[in-house]
Every structure is written in structure tokens, then in C-alpha cells.
């Protein structure tokens, strides 16, 4: 069974037209409603998508044999840095509602909540929407953007007490956070996509050198895209770990990582560095990787095939990677 | 014949979903294309719209008997203050292309261009798109936003030499500019809708006390929404005009105004202040005023009915207002 | 009987030389005293003034037959944005004292207080001077500047809780506030005079869409210069009012307006829009309008003549406008 | 014969009321005119002044036996940091005109020009007014404010090329500059009066360690108030001078200093440090020091008496100090 | 006996290499330790120093016959404006520890503490290190930098309540503060050395016109370098003192001053102005003045010789200056 | 033969004490000289260093058998963001001079220049020091910091024309640039060490998507630390490369990378991703990795052992990696 922990919602144009409206009237027209209906959702999920190799979201799942996919908001659409904060609150709620509609439309989906991470709000206020999603909509986790300023200013480091209300809510609700940044605005030098990697690098390093995991021993964190640069650059952190009487690999194992890396050697590298038991199958499918490699004929985001190709994995390893690790961490009944 | 100089495009959701994408990836996906086709345009023009009293754009025109309508971008969607500038350029071009599609879809429409008024660009660069619209797409004028910062900072005053490249291009192309601001962002205290009024007030006062109209005697300016506060507050400007040996009414007549005011008494006030020959029929229909007054049963933006109600207007006056003034100013063949 | 609610003090040069000194030494010489005596005041009130058509303040009142005039500080001299705050406090107190001297010098005058609206102070601190003026000097109201930053930054919107201490003090003292902004500094695009209009526009729109008038049902507000742009642009606000089950005219009637508009048609427009019972006779005389119209031979600010000319007003209407409305709102014994 | 090089104009209230107006309307009323006439000037020069011990300007000169006094604008009134720049230009011109009137009113006066030192202008633009004052009004020098931001920001250091256009104009016109700062605004910690001292300290140190005096060997600089802290703190600069093969006293002698120090021992200290030939009699009378010392019965600014008391000065020294040094430097015919 | 109250530590290069490291890793390597040992300290104190005339610190003391010298951190090395605050805390502690080592190495030394005056900390937090130095290390006082921003921004004025926690701690511990600023960064126009003078000028003027000395009658303040500009410019403060019924000299005597002025006439000037009983022998030796005057063959900072040269001083005066004043103020047993 | 392209100078404390002095006096003491002599250099190179496992620099080289080591300034000491720019210029020159001394002291060393990358200077000005180092001191390359603001602000992206003067100078001198950032200041969330990785990630992505390598086909770039995150995250860039008709691996091969990664699997990953011919042996020894792994008994930075362990490398591969690639790229005669 394939549980893909890293999917994003494929929403109808109506949701984004609603967003464009919010950014234009800045709240003058009120919260209103995106107008998205079940019909729109079903159409969007089945529509061949030009950005996704002209194949629909559901067909992508069919082709890859995904049994369960977690879907969260498209991160780059989250607009956490927009003002006033109510725009962020409204759009996040509408997006989570569309995700809920998708879950209703196709039983393969499980919802992962976005939070209205406006820096004009206190993080405790962000968690109201998280509670709604988990308690009312049955979502299984949340994405966490470590840079709500989206590149405009430096946010508090991930180890800062600023973030504690989020950790508290996650522990209380007993759901994991998936680290995944959102957009990235000028004057930052990177695109949003590279920003994901940079933020994941900061998140892993920041969490492991902070007291967060001591203060919240039950906190469950999944880092997207295989942990940014850290596994590959791990040697740089060996001396400090040695001085502290441990190894950096041990430290790395306090977090979980998804396999959303698009190359077999990178995935192998991750698995060997942090251990199979710390990794979760994740594809971001359909998405950036939904392009066919002319040489192999595969979709670049056919991560299940890359994992199947790794010959040294046991059946138990594969079951853990594809199913059990995620099922246990997110308490999914399979 | 009714020529309505103040309409905005009713574009398909796809255009705004494209905009939402631009604001998310900030250019990382390139210019691309909104994906809007003639089919989408026709559907959008004929779709009953929840914000417009559940009546379609074309049906609104039918009901009001509008023969020709100028359509420009929805001003509050223009996002002139977004960065980097290429986002503004791309979205403006896509929007103007959708307007061109509408003109092709229904012969009642004439295009009025938006310009990519990013303050990261020189105004001379804005006019490239203006030239394209007039020369290649056959548009008859342009909207001009006097506050491209959209409330974030103070822009140069309208009399400043900063704006001269725009005046030069308008004169060279021999098309009028329609003053109409765009969105308005925090920390401004007003909504975009009140911002229109404030900017029109500033524009009329600023143009009349500057040298712009002396330096560009052929420049044609239409001020939306009846000139903001100025006609009603005209007495405040009498002393300065008297000192200069003229009257303020004479000065006001250097500009044109549309009738988009929604009440008969305001329209009458405008006509009596600046003269029928300075006014153009304009409705912004469908739009803010597309709500039925329960008492009269009329749409609030049924401005043609308000004008018909003004008993002291002659037939010649009405023909001028509804048709000839606009036809001459914009060189429309009727 | 004519009660003119909109007059400003004609103070001796000494007061402004004192102000110039404050702005130069920034408090190093202490509060001191403007040095203005009754003698200076009498001379200033009787001196032909070059800015006021070479006629004195008192002669202007004589010519117009004004029986009672409210005088407040010259708004553009208020310098609310100067720093440190004590300069604003000192100059406001000196100005209010000169107003008190004027009231003593001529029984036609009633004082309207300025408040030291420095943004370095809490609004509750502003009201100390208001209390002194009402309780000790017998003033009948206060002017309120909705933009104490004088164009340098965006102040809190008028519906914000920031302003509540002022509303509380006004209700407690049972005196009205007259909305009237002060100066306007670069980089704003408008002169102080146009700034008045812009701020009044914001004030009316902001108050009517906020909860202020619900939270302070006894609050009495007079908006200067006929309410800025709002009466003329009223149609723009019809749809929202309709959706709320009322009319915008009903909403407008929650405030009062003065007639300081300088043209008969504008005054008529105001009276018809908000009702005679919501309007107060106000001239700002002598002031901006103290220029003779060569055609009519009248002073532009001869607003009593404009009102007399309105043929559809009944005697009762005129009495209300000229006397009773103001007498009741400000509790003036006549 | 007493030539007092450090006096400031005692202007009528009208000039400062004019300034207060400029700061209120920010240019909306145009340049206009202060309205100061010869009559006002004569009255002001003869009026007993509350800030000056209730004695008039002319009586102060009579009492001290001053034969010639240079008068420049009251420095703290110069408002160089106000915006827009035209306010500074207008007020400076009006002030210089009042100084010219004073010179006409009493033959004892010689004019020293203020320059419109707005940082929105280029220093070359400041010198237009200097040329007018020297060429048209017969002024003998100029004051130079080394901090035109008046404490709001850091200006370029006095040795910076920024100031070169001023040095060029002074040399071309062959008139000295008198270093004297103007006002000082928050958040600076000092009053304008202490700011004078701080700026003079910076000016002496800055000029002596820059190349200005090498690049402009004919430049004539007078530093007010005895050179700030530098003569007293001279030892601090000995090592650097020694390393350069000279003495700091020699360096100090490249500038001139006035005696405006109010105590005999400070004046003696100055004379002994820089030499009698580098010092000019200056009193700033009437001004800060126009207070009677109850013990001595003298005015604190009776600097001529302090100098007369210095027993080691020869008659030739006194003549140089009181007359010849100034006459030669400023080319005054005596 | 000579007690020199104004000396700074001559620390080994290791301390400054440690500082350079802190400023490079910004805390990433932790507090660590400068690595300075007693051996390094002894070597540094005995090493001929190129900046100090190629003579060692101890030899300078020997030559001048100094019996006791107070040593505080080299002020310009204090780096109070660096961020994050822990860098300032760490370096201050290491420096104070080196001072303690010096005191242990040579019985002539007494420690004067630096405080970690980061503006990211509350002044109450600064005093923890002061308490440690006085209580644990036996230090006799503290230096106080009145500009912890080091020229980057305006700090609170010295009379502001911001500084009260420092005054409280000083009084509680019964030790004096020595006013001495630290470095000075661009865009300030002065070097750190002139900054000392400017800050001392501000400190004397600021303390004497504030309520600090009334609120803390037991507070003991020593101003370095003879009080900046104030003694020399004292006349400027006479009028205000007279108005308050006192003399400025009386006011000046509320503070103490050191003699670190490098010229006999300046020292005489100071002694005559504030009284011998308010002055303390101080040399800043070795330091800025450790250069030989080729003419006299003396070190410029041979301040004991300058004082010996003052012929009008009595033996009692000299004893007070050189020994008793300091011994009493700092409670030194001699 | 081992050529180690990634070493940093082990300088005497005197160099850093000199730096600490510069940061304290901000230029007031002039450029001066660090005072470092050959004797100091020899002592520093032979001193057991507490941060480097208590083993000296030379002994580290001996133990590892390094034949030639390139040494550049310690990156985190470069202080590019300090002001004024002359501090950066002076310290860079002193550091390069110390590197030259090291090269003289031990024939194993080759110099790699630091440039004075102050953002107050034009990049063309930086290259003066580069020319001096290459032409006069015989250096073989330069380090390039892609973030001269050191985390305080966003610098221009590496593809921006801002950097072109540097590329021009490198090509003209025919020396490679080694990408290596410097320090990282608050409010950045990462330490300088993680900043290296982030900047290398940005540099590789930025260079490969810009026109730099097209415009400068002869430009030679070595990216430190194995290219940041990019090799590991390479799959993320596959789709864009495919769309451009190439593969991302081909693109990656336009740059060179050093092996400074500290773990065998990471080095293997790098070699397999970009090819042995694109990799250069680099150790950063002694440095961050100079800690003994208790399990293996090896230094963490014994990168030569890690490479020797890679069993699939041929002898030719090893010779290329250890010697020939570097010798050819940097034109080293071996």
C-alpha cells in the first residue's frame, strides 16, 4: 500500500480567482466565499492539467498506484506575507475547505491543514484554524512555513519561543507538522522552489540545536524534500555532536523526512543517513516533477519507482517506507 | 445611441487564477499565458454573475440598451504595486489581451488599455504596452492610475515631470487617458473604492494648478466618477481662480468627466457645474452599482435612466452626453 | 439670529512669533508665554487684514450680521506633528487662551477648543486641555484633527479604538467635536486646504462604517465643509446600505455638517441630501473665502446670503439652520 | 572703536508670524512677503525686549559703545531642515531683507547673510542668495550652519567635498564665513544652544584635519563662541600635530575665532591659545547673555568690559581685537 | 602619593584576537575563553608598546611615580553597539577578568569595571556584571558610556529614567561611575577620541539640568577629560543659573572631574572653575598622550608634572588632587 | 601528490588584535600595520592550536601528507560588512600580506586572495587588491563572498551585472574564483558556517540559470563544500533542464567543486553527480573539522583518507582529484 504524505491540492480556478479578488479589494468585499462547489472540485481533480504533463491529478494517482495521499494547500499560494491578516485567514480557511471537499470527493485523500501564518497575528491565533481542521474536518496534520514573511524580513529562528504556541497545539491535537515554506518575494535571491530547500536546511539545523525537542518530547516533525542540504552536508555538524557526546546521525533521527527528492541516489543517501524508519514516502505529485524524462519514459516524480529500484531495501523496509511509518506517525487506519 | 465610456472587463476566472499564480511564484514560472480562450471569454460574458445581481455582463448591456461600451481592466485587479515589475507587465498584457478577445466576441466593446504602472519602471516604459494596445489591438484610450504605489507610499504629484512621458505618448497616439486609480493597500485608511474618489479629487486639483495642460494643449483627460469631490467643493477654489483673472468653472472645463455617480442630483450637479459638453456617459456597469434598489426596482447603475429623468436636458444635450461627446473625444465612428 | 459655528481666531502676530520661537528652540526656553494681552487682541480683531480683503475680523462679522460666532484655532497653525509633544501642548494652550481673551473682548464669540493632538501622547492626554477649556474657560466644543501626523504617516482610522478616549471625554463633557484637520506636510500631494476635504471624506465614511456611533450613542459630531466628497458621491455607498437594510441617507443623518461650501448649489445639495435639521450655519469667516467676487460684489464667504437665496427654504428651516440647530447641539442660550 | 562681529537681527514679530505661516501652509499661499516695513524695523530695534533684560537692541549697543555691529539671522530661527526647500529659501530671503532694512535704519549695522541651507538643494544653489546679499545688499559675510539637518540626520562632515561649492563662492566673493549652527531637533539630546558648541567643536577639528584649507588657501573662516571645546581640549590633538611635524597651536591659527565666551578667563584662555591676531570681538548682544549679573551689575554679554579687564593686553592688542582684525578680515572701512 | 584614576588596561593581543573572533562568528563558537593567562598579562604589562612610545605600561607608571592606578577597559574596544548582546556580555566579562588578573599581577592596580551596555538589554541587566566586579573581584568603580549606540542612533538623554537602574546599582554598591564613552561609528562625523569630548559635554550639561542628582543624592560621578567643553563654555550657562538663584559654578561642583587634559593652562582652568576639591588626578597613561614632546622632552601625558608646575597650588591642594580626593571618593585605603 | 585547494591562513593573534583595533577606532589611527613579522608567522604556523585539536597547522599538513595547500583568509574574519570601507580594504591587505609571509615561510603554501568586498565600493575597486595579490604576490586565485552584506541586507543575485567587473578581472588575470562566503550577522537565522552552505546553494543555482557563463566562457569557478545543497537536491532542477534540451548534470559540470564534505558518502555522491574531472581535493584543514573522531581515530577533516577509501576510484581518478585537476585549473607547476 502506498501512502504518499506529500501532495498538494489541485483546486479549481475559482479558488485562485477568489484569492486574486482578496488581494485586490484587501477585504473591502468581506470574507465572502470562493464559490467552489463539489462539482468544481471533481472537475478540477479530473481535468488534464497543462502544468502537470496534461494529465489529471487523479490519473497521476492512478498511474502511480497511490492508495492514500495527504493533500495540503499549494504552498506557494499561501500568501502568508499579505496584509491585512484577515486576507490570510480567509484564504487559508477557503483553501482548507476545498481540501475537505477533495477528501469527500475521493476517499484516497487525507487533509493536511494550512494555517493563517500572518505575522500580524500571534502564532496562538494561527492554531484556531488548525483546531478547526483537525477537530471538524478530520485533517491529519498541518504544514508549517518557517518564513511567514516570505523573504521580506527575517522571521524568528525556529528555535525561538515565538513558535511555542504552535508546538503546544500540535502536541495537544497529537498531529505532526510538515515543514514546508511558502512563497518568496523580492528582494530575496531565490525562487520559491529553492526557498523550500533553504528553509528546510535552516529548519533541521535550527531544531536540532534548540531546546524545542526537549521541551516538546511528543512533537512530531516531518521535513519535506529530504531535509534540504543537511543530510548531504552532515559532516559539517559532526564536531559539535561529538563534543556533546553523541553523533549527528542520532540527532538527525529526532525528525522525520519525506522522500521527495526525484533521484534514486539522493533517496538512497537519505535512507542510509537517517534510517528507513525515519523516512516517509512523499511525491509532491502532481507538481514540479510531473514532467516525463524522455530517456526513461518515467515521470520525474515517480518516486515509488525510484524506491522500488533500490535493491538493498528489504520488503519490510519498503512496507515501512510506503505505509507503516506514515500510518503510525499520522495515526492513519489502513 | 448610448456610448458608455466607463466599463470594465468581465474576465474568466482563468485570468485571475493566472494572476494568483504570478503573485505566488513571483516570476519563477515565466510569463506563460493565462490560458484564456475565446470560449472562456464568451462564457464569462454570458454567465450570470453573483456580484452583479446574478445577471451577466451582456444582459446588463442589453437591459440598459448600451450600444457601445468601453472596457478597461478591472482597476482594483491591476496590482501596480507588486514586485518585481515583470509581474505587472505580464498581467497587464494578459488582461489587455482578454479585453481584445471581448472586443472580438461582441462588437459592442471597445478596448481601453491598462498600462504596467510599476514604480520600478520608468513611465516611458509603461507606454510600450499602450502603443501595442492602440496600434496593434485597436484600443481607443487608456486608464491612468495616479497612485501606482497603491497606498504604500506617496507617488509624485500629477503635475510633476515624472508623468510627462505618459502625456507625450497619449498626445502622440491621440487617445485620451481616463483617470482611474487601482487598489489601495494598508496602512491606507480607505478602501479601494473610496481611494478612487480621493485620487480623482487629487487629480483634478493637481492638473488644474499645474502646467500640464499648458505644456500639452492636445492632451485629453477624462476623470472618472464625476471628478471626485471637486465639483461639490468648487467654491473653495474660487478665490485663487479670481486672483488669476478667471473662474474656477472655466478651469474645470479643461477636463472631461464621466457621469458615473449613481444619483440624479449628483449628475445634475456635475452637468451644471462643468457643462454638458464636458461630460461623458459612463456607468461602470456591471460593477459596484449592479444592485437593485428595492424601492425603484432599478439597478443603481442604471445611469441612463437617471439622465433620462433630468427634465431640463434638451435632446441635443442628451445626444451629446450619450453619444457625440464620447464619439468625438475618442474618435469613434458611429 | 445668526450663529456661525465655523470661525477661527484672528490672533495677534505675537502668538505666531511665539510659535516660531517654539519651533526654533524646541522647548529650550520653556513654555514661557506668548505675551498676548487684551490690548493686542483688540487691535488684531479690529485691524484690516491683508489676507481678508483688508477688512477686520469684527467688521466682517458686522457686515454679515453674525450674532454669535464660534472660534477655534486656525487649523493650519496647529502643528500637531511637531516634536517634542510639549511644543504642541504649549502652543495649543496659548492659542486657547487667546481665544478666551477674544471671547472676553467681544461678547459675540464662543470658544471651540484645540487639543494638543501630538501622536507622542495618548489621546487621553489630549483631553486634559479639552477639560480645561470647557470647565475653566467656558468653551462649547472642540475641533478634532483626524490626521495628527499631518501627512507624514498614516494615522489610525477614525473607527479605531485609538480614538475612544476622545469620544469618552466629549460625551462626559457633553460637547460636540468639529472634524477639521490641520496642516499637511510633504510628501503629501495636497495642500492643507485640500487636505481638509480629503480628511472629511475619510471621516464621514470611516465613522459611518465603524461602531463608534453605536458605542457612543450620545456623541455629537459636526463635519466641516459640508462633509468632504461624501454627499456628492453618496450613490457609491447605496449598495452597502441596501444590503444592510437601510439607506445611506439615513446613515448620513447620524452626523451633523456645516454649510461652509461657498456656493449656493452645493449648500442646497447638502441640505437636500442630509436634511436641514442636520446642518449648521458655518462660514469660516474671515478666511479662505474672504475675497470679493467682482461679478456679484459679495464676499465669497457670505454664506448667509447664499442661504437666504435658497427659495425653497421655509422660515422655520432658516431659523433652524441659522440658530436653533446650533443652539441645541452646542447648548447655547440665545 | 568697537566692531562687534557677532550680532543677530532683532526682527519685528511680523517676520516670525510670516515664518509661522510658511510652516503652516507649506507653500500653499506662495512666497508672499513678510510685510515688514522700515517702520516695523525701527520699532523693533527700539523696543525694550523682555528676553533682553527689557532693554532695546539699540540701547544695548549704546550702553556698550559698539560702533559697528555685524548682524546675521537669529540662527535658531533659520529652519534649514524644513521641507519643501522653497520654505527655507523664502524665509531666508525675507530675513536677509529685514537685515538690509536694519542696516538702512541704523548706520552701525553691517549685514551678514543667511543661506537657504536646505539639504533638498545642492550647496551651489545656496550660494545664489549669498551672491544677492553681497552683490546687491552690500553684506560683508555669511553664516554657515554645519548641520543643515538640524539634528535629524548626520550631515556630510565639514571636510567633505559636499561643501566645496560654498567655499568656492566665498572665495570668489572674497567674504568670510562665520560658522554658526542653527536649531536642533529631537531626537538630539542637546538644546540648540549646546548644539552650537558641539558643531563648532566638530567644525574646528574637521577643518583642521581635512584638505579644505589647502584647497582654498584664501578661504576665511570665523568660528563662533571661541571655537567650541577645542582650545580647552587642545592637548588631545598634540600628538597628531607632533607626528606631522608641527604644533596644534599653529594649526589652530589657520582659523579665526570670536570672543563670544562670557567669562574673562575663557577669553584669556582663547587669546593665549590662538593669539590675539586670530581673535575678533563678538558679543551676540542682545541675546542669550543679556541678563544682568546681580553681583557685578554688568550684563553677562558685556564682553568689551571683560576684555578691558584683561590687564596683560597692550593697547595695540585691544585695537586689533576690537577693530583692526575684523576690519581687515571683512574689509570694513573704518 | 599619586593615585591616578584614569588608566586603561593594557591587555595581551589574545584578548583582542578573542574579540575579533566573537565579531566573526557572532556567538557560533560560544562564550569560550580569551585564553589570557597571568603569564600573558605580565608579558603585556612589561612589553614596550609601539603605540605608547615604545615603553611598557609598568615602566610608564614607574617613570611617573604612580602609586595606584585605576584601570578600566580600553573604552574604544568596548563594542557596546555590536549584536547580539551576548557578544557584548562575553567580551566585557573577559575584559574585566583580564583587569582582575592585572590587579593580581601588580599591586598598584585597582579595577574599574566595564558594563555590557548593549541596547538590546535593559540597563538593569548591565548591572549584574557591575555587581560581579565589585563584589567578587573587588573593583572600585565603573565606567559609564553615555552613548551605547556608538554613534549609530540617538540614545536616551542622560537625564532620562532609562538610566535609573544604573544609578540605583551604583548607589547600592557605593561606587562612583566614571563617564567615558566608547567607540563611534559612521555616519558620525567625529572620531572616537573627539566623541569622548562631545559625550562628556552632553553628560555634564544633561546631568546638571536633570533631576538625577536630586533623586540620587549619594550618586558619585566623575567626568573624564576635565568635563568636555563645559568649563570653558561655562558663561553660556550663567543666565539660567542666575534665574534659578544659584551660580553655574555651584552647579558644576555637584560632579567630579579628572585632570586628563594634557596642558597646564587647561588644568589650571579646570581647577579654578570647579575647585581643587572636585578634581581627581587622572592621566590615561599610557594612551593617546604617550608621545614625547620634542621641545620639553616630557611625555604629553605627564600630567603629574603639569600639576607640579602650577605654582599657586598649596601642598594641601596637591595632596587632595593627587591622593585624598580619589581615596575618599573611591574609599581607597592608602 | 596532494594539492589541497581549500585551506585558510593560520595567522598570529597580532593580525586579529589589529582587526579589533580597526573596529574600535574606525580608521582614526590610520591604516598602520598589523605588526606581524616572519617570526610571528613561523610561531603561529608551528603553535599547537586549541581550536585545531592542539596540533599546529604545519603538523596537520605533515600528518595528512599535503604537498601543496592553497591558503586564503579565514572567511569568517573578513568583515566585509563593516564601515567605513577603508577598514575592509586595510584589513584585507594586511591579511593577504600575512598569507604572502606564510608562502615565504613554507614552500607548501600558495596564496589565494581575499578582496575588500565592501558594498560601499564598486566591485571594480575590489579588484585592485586582486591584481596586487596576483601580480605582485604571486597568488593563484581569489575567494569570492556572494553576500558582502553578511546577512544584514539582500545583495544583488550572483547573476546580476553588479558582479561583472569581478568576472572581467578574473578572466583577464586568468585565475579562478573560489566561492566562499564570510560572516553572517543578526538578524540572520544561521551561523556563518551554515551560511556558507546557503550561499553556495544560491551561487550554484544562480550561476547556472544566469548568462554569466555564456558571457564569460573562460571564467573558472570553484564552489566550496561540494556545492551546498545542489548535488543532493539535483532532481528539483531536472524538469527545467529537460525543457531546455539538456540535463542538469551537464549544467552542473560548468563549475568545479571541492571535496570539503567530511563524509565519504557525500564525497562519493558529489563525484558521481558532477564527475571526477570537476572535483578538486580540498580539506579546510586545520579548521572546523580538526576534531578526532573517537571511533575511527581519524581527524574529521582527513579527507584524503575518505577519498582513498572510495574503492571504485581508479588511480587516474585519484591523481586527477588530488593533483592534476587543481594543477591545471590553477596553473600550478608540480
Coordinates of C-alpha atoms in Angstrom, one line a residue, chain E residues 126-307:
Chain E
X126 CA 24.1 45.6 32.7
X127 CA 24.5 45.9 36.5
X128 CA 24.9 42.2 37.0
X129 CA 28.4 42.4 35.7
X130 CA 29.0 45.6 37.8
X131 CA 27.9 43.6 40.9
X132 CA 30.2 40.8 40.0
X133 CA 33.2 43.1 39.5
X134 CA 32.6 45.0 42.8
X135 CA 31.5 42.1 44.9
X136 CA 33.7 39.2 43.6
X137 CA 36.6 41.0 42.0
X138 CA 37.0 43.9 44.4
X139 CA 36.7 46.6 41.8
X140 CA 36.3 50.2 43.0
X141 CA 34.0 51.8 40.3
X142 CA 32.6 51.5 36.8
X143 CA 32.9 53.4 33.6
X144 CA 29.7 54.5 32.0
X145 CA 29.3 55.1 28.3
X146 CA 26.5 57.6 27.7
X147 CA 26.2 56.5 24.0
X148 CA 25.9 52.8 23.9
X149 CA 24.7 53.1 20.2
X150 CA 28.2 54.3 19.5
X151 CA 27.0 57.0 17.1
X152 CA 24.5 54.8 15.1
X153 CA 21.4 56.2 16.8
X154 CA 20.5 58.8 19.4
X155 CA 20.4 57.2 22.9
X156 CA 18.2 58.4 25.7
X157 CA 19.5 61.6 27.2
X158 CA 21.4 61.1 30.4
X159 CA 18.6 62.6 32.5
X160 CA 16.1 60.1 31.2
X161 CA 14.6 57.5 33.5
X162 CA 16.2 54.9 31.2
X163 CA 19.4 55.2 33.2
X164 CA 18.0 55.0 36.7
X165 CA 18.7 51.3 37.2
X166 CA 22.4 52.1 36.8
X167 CA 22.2 54.9 39.3
X168 CA 20.4 52.6 41.7
X169 CA 23.1 49.9 41.5
X170 CA 25.9 52.4 41.9
X171 CA 24.4 53.9 45.0
X172 CA 23.6 50.5 46.4
X173 CA 27.2 49.3 45.9
X174 CA 28.5 52.7 46.9
X175 CA 30.9 53.1 44.0
X176 CA 31.4 56.0 41.6
X177 CA 30.7 56.0 37.9
X178 CA 33.3 57.4 35.6
X179 CA 31.7 58.9 32.5
X180 CA 33.7 57.8 29.5
X181 CA 32.2 56.9 26.1
X182 CA 33.4 54.1 23.9
X183 CA 33.7 53.9 20.1
X184 CA 32.0 56.0 17.5
X185 CA 30.8 54.5 14.2
X186 CA 29.8 56.0 10.9
X187 CA 27.9 58.1 9.9
X188 CA 29.1 60.1 12.9
X189 CA 31.4 62.9 11.9
X190 CA 33.8 62.6 14.8
X191 CA 36.5 60.0 15.7
X192 CA 36.1 58.1 19.0
X193 CA 38.5 60.5 20.6
X194 CA 36.5 63.6 19.8
X195 CA 33.4 61.6 20.6
X196 CA 34.7 61.4 24.2
X197 CA 34.7 65.1 24.4
X198 CA 31.3 65.5 22.8
X199 CA 29.7 63.0 25.2
X200 CA 31.3 64.5 28.3
X201 CA 29.9 67.9 27.2
X202 CA 26.4 66.3 26.9
X203 CA 26.8 64.4 30.1
X204 CA 27.7 67.4 32.3
X205 CA 25.0 69.6 30.7
X206 CA 22.5 66.8 30.8
X207 CA 23.1 65.8 34.4
X208 CA 23.1 69.4 35.8
X209 CA 19.7 70.2 34.2
X210 CA 18.0 66.9 35.1
X211 CA 16.7 65.6 38.4
X212 CA 19.2 62.8 38.6
X213 CA 21.3 64.3 41.3
X214 CA 18.2 65.3 43.3
X215 CA 16.8 61.8 43.0
X216 CA 20.2 60.1 43.8
X217 CA 21.9 62.5 46.3
X218 CA 24.5 59.8 47.1
X219 CA 25.4 59.3 43.5
X220 CA 29.1 59.9 42.7
X221 CA 30.0 60.8 39.2
X222 CA 33.5 61.5 37.8
X223 CA 33.6 63.1 34.3
X224 CA 36.7 62.3 32.3
X225 CA 38.9 64.7 30.4
X226 CA 38.0 67.7 32.5
X227 CA 34.3 67.8 31.7
X228 CA 34.4 68.2 27.8
X229 CA 33.6 71.7 26.7
X230 CA 31.6 72.8 29.7
X231 CA 34.2 74.6 31.9
X232 CA 35.5 76.6 29.0
X233 CA 32.0 77.4 27.8
X234 CA 30.6 78.0 31.3
X235 CA 29.4 81.5 30.6
X236 CA 26.8 80.2 28.3
X237 CA 25.1 78.6 31.3
X238 CA 25.2 81.6 33.6
X239 CA 21.9 83.2 32.8
X240 CA 19.9 80.0 33.5
X241 CA 21.7 79.5 36.8
X242 CA 21.1 83.1 37.8
X243 CA 17.4 82.8 37.0
X244 CA 17.4 79.7 39.3
X245 CA 19.0 81.7 42.1
X246 CA 22.4 80.0 42.1
X247 CA 25.6 80.1 40.1
X248 CA 26.7 77.8 37.4
X249 CA 30.0 77.1 39.3
X250 CA 27.9 75.8 42.2
X251 CA 26.1 73.5 39.9
X252 CA 29.3 72.2 38.4
X253 CA 30.6 71.3 41.8
X254 CA 28.0 68.5 42.1
X255 CA 30.2 66.4 39.9
X256 CA 33.8 65.4 40.0
X257 CA 36.3 65.8 37.1
X258 CA 39.6 64.2 36.3
X259 CA 42.6 66.2 35.2
X260 CA 43.2 64.3 32.0
X261 CA 43.7 67.4 29.8
X262 CA 47.4 67.4 28.7
X263 CA 48.1 71.1 29.1
X264 CA 48.8 73.1 32.2
X265 CA 46.6 76.0 31.3
X266 CA 43.6 73.8 30.8
X267 CA 44.2 72.0 34.1
X268 CA 44.5 75.3 35.8
X269 CA 41.4 76.5 34.1
X270 CA 39.5 73.5 35.4
X271 CA 40.8 73.7 39.0
X272 CA 39.9 77.4 39.2
X273 CA 36.4 76.8 37.7
X274 CA 35.2 73.8 39.8
X275 CA 37.6 73.9 42.7
X276 CA 40.5 71.7 43.7
X277 CA 38.3 69.6 45.9
X278 CA 36.2 68.5 42.8
X279 CA 39.2 67.3 40.8
X280 CA 41.0 64.0 40.7
X281 CA 44.4 63.2 39.3
X282 CA 44.0 61.2 36.0
X283 CA 46.4 60.6 33.2
X284 CA 45.0 58.0 30.7
X285 CA 48.6 56.7 30.8
X286 CA 49.8 55.0 28.7
X287 CA 47.5 56.1 25.9
X288 CA 46.8 58.9 23.4
X289 CA 49.2 61.2 25.2
X290 CA 52.1 58.8 25.4
X291 CA 54.2 60.7 22.9
X292 CA 57.2 62.7 23.8
X293 CA 57.1 66.5 23.2
X294 CA 60.5 67.1 21.5
X295 CA 60.7 70.6 23.0
X296 CA 60.2 69.7 26.6
X297 CA 61.3 66.1 26.5
X298 CA 58.3 65.2 28.6
X299 CA 55.6 62.7 27.8
X300 CA 52.4 64.6 26.8
X301 CA 50.5 62.6 29.4
X302 CA 53.0 63.6 32.2
X303 CA 50.1 65.2 33.9
X304 CA 51.8 65.0 37.3
X305 CA 54.5 67.3 36.0
X306 CA 51.9 69.8 34.7
X307 CA 50.3 69.9 38.1

